[in-house]
XYZ file of C-alpha atoms in Angstrom:
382
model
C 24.333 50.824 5.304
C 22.905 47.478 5.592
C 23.880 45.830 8.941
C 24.761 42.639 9.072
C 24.511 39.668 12.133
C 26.985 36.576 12.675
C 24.520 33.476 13.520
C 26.643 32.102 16.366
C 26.371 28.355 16.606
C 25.858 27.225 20.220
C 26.697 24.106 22.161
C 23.975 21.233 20.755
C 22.815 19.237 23.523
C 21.157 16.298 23.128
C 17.117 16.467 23.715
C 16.459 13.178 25.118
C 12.888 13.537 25.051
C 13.112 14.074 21.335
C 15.259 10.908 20.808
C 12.701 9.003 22.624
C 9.593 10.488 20.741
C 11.581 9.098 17.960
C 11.649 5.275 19.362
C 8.009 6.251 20.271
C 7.119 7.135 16.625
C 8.772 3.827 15.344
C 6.808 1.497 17.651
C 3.215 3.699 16.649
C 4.069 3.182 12.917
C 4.311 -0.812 13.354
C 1.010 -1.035 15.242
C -0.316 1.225 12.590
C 0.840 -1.858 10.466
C -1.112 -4.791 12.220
C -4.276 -4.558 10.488
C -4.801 -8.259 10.645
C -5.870 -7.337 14.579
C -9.008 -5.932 13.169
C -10.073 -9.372 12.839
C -9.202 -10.951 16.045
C -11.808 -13.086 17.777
C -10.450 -12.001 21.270
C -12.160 -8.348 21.599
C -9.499 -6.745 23.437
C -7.056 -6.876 20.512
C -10.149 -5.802 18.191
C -10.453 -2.900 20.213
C -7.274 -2.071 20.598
C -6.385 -2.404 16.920
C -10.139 -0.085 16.195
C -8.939 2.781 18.688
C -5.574 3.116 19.186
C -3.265 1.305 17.105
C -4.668 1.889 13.322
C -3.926 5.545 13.998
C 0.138 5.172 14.587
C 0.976 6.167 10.889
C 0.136 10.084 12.066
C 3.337 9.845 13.784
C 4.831 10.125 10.422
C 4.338 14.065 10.925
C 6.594 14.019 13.845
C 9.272 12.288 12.239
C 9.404 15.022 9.543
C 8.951 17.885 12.174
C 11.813 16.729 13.901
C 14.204 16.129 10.758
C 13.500 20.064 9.781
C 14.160 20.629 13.898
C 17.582 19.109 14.268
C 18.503 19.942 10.361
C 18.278 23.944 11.545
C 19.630 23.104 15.078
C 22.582 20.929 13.944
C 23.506 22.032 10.198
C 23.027 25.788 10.145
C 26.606 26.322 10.171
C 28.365 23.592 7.915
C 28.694 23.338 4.232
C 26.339 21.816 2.239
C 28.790 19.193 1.085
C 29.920 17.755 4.574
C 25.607 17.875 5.771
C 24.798 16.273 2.385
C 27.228 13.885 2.783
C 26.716 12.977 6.240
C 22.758 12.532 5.549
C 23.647 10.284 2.538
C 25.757 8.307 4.611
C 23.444 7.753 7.058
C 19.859 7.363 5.246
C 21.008 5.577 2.107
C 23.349 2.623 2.717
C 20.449 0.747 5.155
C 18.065 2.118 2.378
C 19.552 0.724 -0.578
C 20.023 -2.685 1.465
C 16.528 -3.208 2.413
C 15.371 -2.226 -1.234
C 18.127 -5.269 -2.405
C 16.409 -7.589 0.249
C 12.899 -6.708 -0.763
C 14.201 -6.828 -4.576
C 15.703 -10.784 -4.032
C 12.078 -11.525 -2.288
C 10.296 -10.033 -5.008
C 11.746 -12.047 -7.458
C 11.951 -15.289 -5.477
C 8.177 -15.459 -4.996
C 7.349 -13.917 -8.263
C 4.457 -15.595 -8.671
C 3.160 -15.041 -5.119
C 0.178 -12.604 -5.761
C 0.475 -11.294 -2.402
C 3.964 -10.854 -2.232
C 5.060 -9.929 -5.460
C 2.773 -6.551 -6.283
C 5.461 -4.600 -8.180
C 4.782 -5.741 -11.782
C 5.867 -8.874 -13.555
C 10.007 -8.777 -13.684
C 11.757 -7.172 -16.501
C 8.329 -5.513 -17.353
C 8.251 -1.622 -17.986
C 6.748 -0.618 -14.501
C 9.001 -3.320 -12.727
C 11.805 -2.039 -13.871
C 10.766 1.839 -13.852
C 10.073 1.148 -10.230
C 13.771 -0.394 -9.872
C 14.913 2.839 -10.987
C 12.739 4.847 -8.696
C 13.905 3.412 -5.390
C 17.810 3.598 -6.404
C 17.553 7.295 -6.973
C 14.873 7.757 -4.145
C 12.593 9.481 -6.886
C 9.540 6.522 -5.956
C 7.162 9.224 -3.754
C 7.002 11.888 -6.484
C 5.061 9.411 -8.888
C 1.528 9.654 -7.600
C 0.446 5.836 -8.245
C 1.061 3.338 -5.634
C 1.891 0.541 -7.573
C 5.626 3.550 -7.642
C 5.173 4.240 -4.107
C 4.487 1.706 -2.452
C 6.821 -0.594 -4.577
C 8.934 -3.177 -3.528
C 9.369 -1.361 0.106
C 6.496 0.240 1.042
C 8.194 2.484 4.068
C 10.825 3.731 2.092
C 8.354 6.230 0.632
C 9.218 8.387 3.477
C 13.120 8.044 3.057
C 12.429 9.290 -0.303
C 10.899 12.716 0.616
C 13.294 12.828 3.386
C 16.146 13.294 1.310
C 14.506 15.541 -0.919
C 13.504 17.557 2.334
C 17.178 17.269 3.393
C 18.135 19.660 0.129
C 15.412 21.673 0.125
C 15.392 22.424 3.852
C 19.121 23.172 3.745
C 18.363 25.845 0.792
C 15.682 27.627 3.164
C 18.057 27.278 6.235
C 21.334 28.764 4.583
C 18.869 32.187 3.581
C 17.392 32.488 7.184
C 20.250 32.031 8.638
C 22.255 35.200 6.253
C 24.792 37.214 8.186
C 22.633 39.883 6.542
C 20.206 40.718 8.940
C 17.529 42.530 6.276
C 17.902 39.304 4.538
C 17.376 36.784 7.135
C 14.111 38.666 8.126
C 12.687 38.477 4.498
C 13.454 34.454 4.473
C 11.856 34.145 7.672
C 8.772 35.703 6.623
C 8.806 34.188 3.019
C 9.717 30.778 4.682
C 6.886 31.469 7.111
C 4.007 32.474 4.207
C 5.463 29.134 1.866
C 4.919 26.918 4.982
C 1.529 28.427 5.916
C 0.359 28.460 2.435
C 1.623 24.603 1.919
C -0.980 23.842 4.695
C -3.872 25.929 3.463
C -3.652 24.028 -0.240
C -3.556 20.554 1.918
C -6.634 21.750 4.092
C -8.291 22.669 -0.013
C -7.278 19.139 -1.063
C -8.521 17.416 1.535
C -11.913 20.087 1.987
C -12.003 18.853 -2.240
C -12.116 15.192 -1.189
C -14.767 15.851 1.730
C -17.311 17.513 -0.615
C -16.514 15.182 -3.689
C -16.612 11.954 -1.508
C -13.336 10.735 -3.201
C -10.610 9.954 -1.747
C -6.263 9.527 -2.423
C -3.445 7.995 -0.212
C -0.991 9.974 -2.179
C -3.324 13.608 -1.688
C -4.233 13.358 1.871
C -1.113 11.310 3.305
C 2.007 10.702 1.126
C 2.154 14.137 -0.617
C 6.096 14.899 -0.705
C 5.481 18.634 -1.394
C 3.356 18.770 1.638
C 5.546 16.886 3.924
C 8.588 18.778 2.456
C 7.304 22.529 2.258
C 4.631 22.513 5.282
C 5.896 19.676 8.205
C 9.423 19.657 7.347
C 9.839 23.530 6.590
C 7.601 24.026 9.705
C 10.306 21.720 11.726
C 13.121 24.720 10.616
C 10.584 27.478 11.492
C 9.798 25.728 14.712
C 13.614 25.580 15.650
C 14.392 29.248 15.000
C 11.338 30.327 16.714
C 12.110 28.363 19.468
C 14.280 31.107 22.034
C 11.504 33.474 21.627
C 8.624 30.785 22.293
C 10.969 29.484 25.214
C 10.909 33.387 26.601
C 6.354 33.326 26.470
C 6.156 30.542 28.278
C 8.723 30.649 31.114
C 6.174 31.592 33.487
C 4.507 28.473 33.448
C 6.226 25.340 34.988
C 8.303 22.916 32.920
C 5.373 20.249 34.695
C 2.756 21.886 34.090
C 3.185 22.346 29.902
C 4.632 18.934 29.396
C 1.339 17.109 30.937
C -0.491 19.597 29.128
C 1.015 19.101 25.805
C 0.487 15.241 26.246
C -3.045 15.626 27.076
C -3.752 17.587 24.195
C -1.751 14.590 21.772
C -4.275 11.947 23.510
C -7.489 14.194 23.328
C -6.168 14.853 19.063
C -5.055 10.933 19.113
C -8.474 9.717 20.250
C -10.665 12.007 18.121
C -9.751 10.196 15.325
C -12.093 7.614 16.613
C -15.010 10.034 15.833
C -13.401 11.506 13.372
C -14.112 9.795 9.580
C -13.527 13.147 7.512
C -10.548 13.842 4.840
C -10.754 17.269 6.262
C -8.947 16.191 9.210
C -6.257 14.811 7.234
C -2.317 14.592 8.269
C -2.171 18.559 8.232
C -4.002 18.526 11.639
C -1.365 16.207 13.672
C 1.336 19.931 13.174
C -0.257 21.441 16.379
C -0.178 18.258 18.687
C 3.346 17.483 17.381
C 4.580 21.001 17.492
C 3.301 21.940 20.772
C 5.243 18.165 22.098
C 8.378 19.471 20.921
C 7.972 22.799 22.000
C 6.745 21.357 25.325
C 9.783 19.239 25.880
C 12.654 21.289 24.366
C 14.186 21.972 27.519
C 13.723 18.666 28.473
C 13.622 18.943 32.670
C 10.076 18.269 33.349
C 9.011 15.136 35.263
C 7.863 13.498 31.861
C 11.437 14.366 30.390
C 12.886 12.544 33.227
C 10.442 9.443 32.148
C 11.319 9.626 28.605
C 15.282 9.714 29.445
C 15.201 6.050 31.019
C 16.825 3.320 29.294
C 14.069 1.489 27.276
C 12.880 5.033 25.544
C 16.270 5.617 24.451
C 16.553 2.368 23.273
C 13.908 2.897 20.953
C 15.225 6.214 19.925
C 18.406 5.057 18.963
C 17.362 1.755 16.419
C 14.122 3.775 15.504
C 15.509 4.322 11.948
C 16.194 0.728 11.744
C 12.884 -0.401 13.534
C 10.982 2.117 10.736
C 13.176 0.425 8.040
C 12.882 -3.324 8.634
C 9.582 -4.392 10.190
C 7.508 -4.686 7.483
C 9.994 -7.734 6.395
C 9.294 -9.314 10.036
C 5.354 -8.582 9.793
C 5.280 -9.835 6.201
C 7.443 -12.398 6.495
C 6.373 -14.125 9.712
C 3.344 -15.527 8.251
C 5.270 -17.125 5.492
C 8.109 -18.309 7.169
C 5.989 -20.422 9.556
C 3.713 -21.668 6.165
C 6.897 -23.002 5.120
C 7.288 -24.835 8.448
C 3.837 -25.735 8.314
C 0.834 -24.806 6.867
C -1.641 -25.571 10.385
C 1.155 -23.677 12.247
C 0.617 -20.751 9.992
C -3.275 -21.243 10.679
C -2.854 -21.008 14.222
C -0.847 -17.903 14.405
C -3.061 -15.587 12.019
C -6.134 -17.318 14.251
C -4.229 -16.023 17.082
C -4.019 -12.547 16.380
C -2.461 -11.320 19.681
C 0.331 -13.857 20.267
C 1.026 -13.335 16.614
C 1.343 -9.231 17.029
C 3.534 -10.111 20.586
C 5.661 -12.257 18.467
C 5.981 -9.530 15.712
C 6.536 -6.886 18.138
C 9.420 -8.441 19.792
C 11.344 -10.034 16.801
C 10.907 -6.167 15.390
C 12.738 -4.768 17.985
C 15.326 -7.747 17.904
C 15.952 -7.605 14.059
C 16.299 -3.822 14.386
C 18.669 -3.527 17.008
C 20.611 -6.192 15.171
C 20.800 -4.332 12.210
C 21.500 -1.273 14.077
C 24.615 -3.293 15.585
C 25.714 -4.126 12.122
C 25.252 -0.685 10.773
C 27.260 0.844 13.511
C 29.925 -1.213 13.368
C 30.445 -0.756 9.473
C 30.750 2.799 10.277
C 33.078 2.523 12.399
C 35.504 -0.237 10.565
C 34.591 3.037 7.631
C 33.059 0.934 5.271
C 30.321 3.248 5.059
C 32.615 6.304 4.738
């Protein structure tokens, strides 16, 4: 007789330090954004921009190890109606509003070369790419001109969500009452996530020794994102108890600073570090050794990361992802409208134009995140 388990849900806590990597992630992603610093006269901005801030997009790895974390740790035990639902309800509405904003710009400065790179309006690819973003289909077309259309950031919302049913497949079979069953899903789940990353270490080995490179291969690549970082996010939350148990011994101090030194030591290799081989598969082991570092969030670093400002961050970090590009983008060509020397002296001065970006970021998020909550609340978004 085949025995069988009940998968007992247990009290979910919030993980602070999570939330706050989160707000962290957000803030890394803009800077990653503010490639017009690579040409500032004043050399500390240079710098900073050349060793630190161009590398902030490898945070995106976080964001989907965390969605496959909190997907297993919250959703194990609902239907998949009510967790579809509920992620709908949350990703899509500030999704489909940004892609109307960035729609009404594209057409209102049509023929702005720079700002209009979606196709000419009513054309074929214009309005295939129209299509794409509604249905959050845009990432699985490998050209950019799909991709990156109209909202460049919402690439990631568009895996997400494709994540969000595939993850919930994998979690409902490792998570079987049967217990011969949920120790075959765990394995196979294991082997699909390990193999994901060993055909993204061949791609990106491929691109090393042919000297040619691809956005979509080496960063975008939804199947990667979805079957290796996400999956590996589930893996990483049902593992978790029995990696908890190894490394009791060792104090909650002691593995936090550690796990953050190793982040910086990864972080700042990139600065040597030129190859394809070394692509977004790498940034798994920082990232997953963070969360596992920080899980039981008591360390002295935990404590840090729960203060105010952090979880500030945290909590408009969808937003802040969401709706800086339209205050980076737009900045310069609000203030050409004003006037055109004005404009000149802000993209001359690089830094007080990334200080002003920064802050009216954070602003225009939290706004947004205002206005989101409180359409949830009157249920207009239910």
């Amino acid at each position: 007789m085949i025995k069988e388990v009940v998968v007992k849900s247990n009290k979910k806590e919030k993980i602070y330090s999570y939330n706050a990597f989160k707000g962290i992630g957000a803030l890394f992603i803009l800077f990653s954004h503010m490639s017009y610093l690579s040409e500032a006269v004043n050399p500390f901005w240079n710098s900073l921009w050349k060793n630190f801030m161009q590398y902030g997009s490898r945070f995106t790895t976080l964001f989907f190890m965390i969605s496959g974390f909190f997907l297993a740790y919250t959703w194990k035990d609902r239907k998949f109606k009510d967790y579809i639902l509920s992620k709908l309800k949350r990703v899509y509405p500030l999704t489909i509003i940004v892609f109307i904003l960035a729609l009404g710009i594209s057409i209102l400065l049509s023929k702005n070369i720079e700002v209009n790179k979606n196709g000419e309006i009513g054309s074929p690819i214009w309005i295939f790419n129209v299509f794409a973003n509604i249905f959050l289909i845009k990432t699985f077309v490998p050209y950019e001109r799909t991709f990156y259309s109209f909202h460049g950031p919402s690439w990631y919302i568009s895996v997400l969500f494709a994540f969000y049913v595939f993850g919930y497949i994998f979690l409902k079979k490792i998570n079987s009452k049967n217990i011969k069953v949920r120790e075959i899903w765990l394995k196979r789940s294991l082997n699909i996530c390990i193999m994901t990353y060993g055909i993204e270490l061949l791609i990106c080995l491929a691109m090393f020794i042919t000297g040619k490179g691809s956005l979509y291969l080496r960063y975008v690549n939804p199947w990667f994102r979805i079957f290796a970082e996400g999956l590996a996010g589930v893996l990483l939350c049902e593992y978790m108890p029995k990696i908890q148990r190894k490394i009791r011994f060792f104090k909650v101090n002691i593995i936090e600073i550690f796990a953050v030194i190793l982040f910086f030591v990864v972080y700042i290799f990139n600065n040597f570090n030129k190859l394809n081989i070394f692509s977004a598969w790498i940034w798994t082991f920082p990232f997953g050794f963070l969360l596992i570092a920080f899980r039981r969030d008591k360390g002295c670093i935990s404590k840090f990361l729960k203060k105010k400002p952090f979880q500030f961050l945290g909590n408009i970090s969808f937003e802040l992802y969401m709706t800086h590009a339209f205050v980076y983008e737009g900045l310069p060509i609000m203030v050409g409208i004003i006037s055109k020397s004005l404009k000149e002296t802000l993209i001359y001065y690089a830094g007080t134009r990334f200080i002003i970006t920064l802050i009216l970021s954070i602003v225009f998020a939290w706004i947004v995140n205002q206005l989101m909550n409180k359409m949830y609340k009157l249920k207009i978004l239910r």
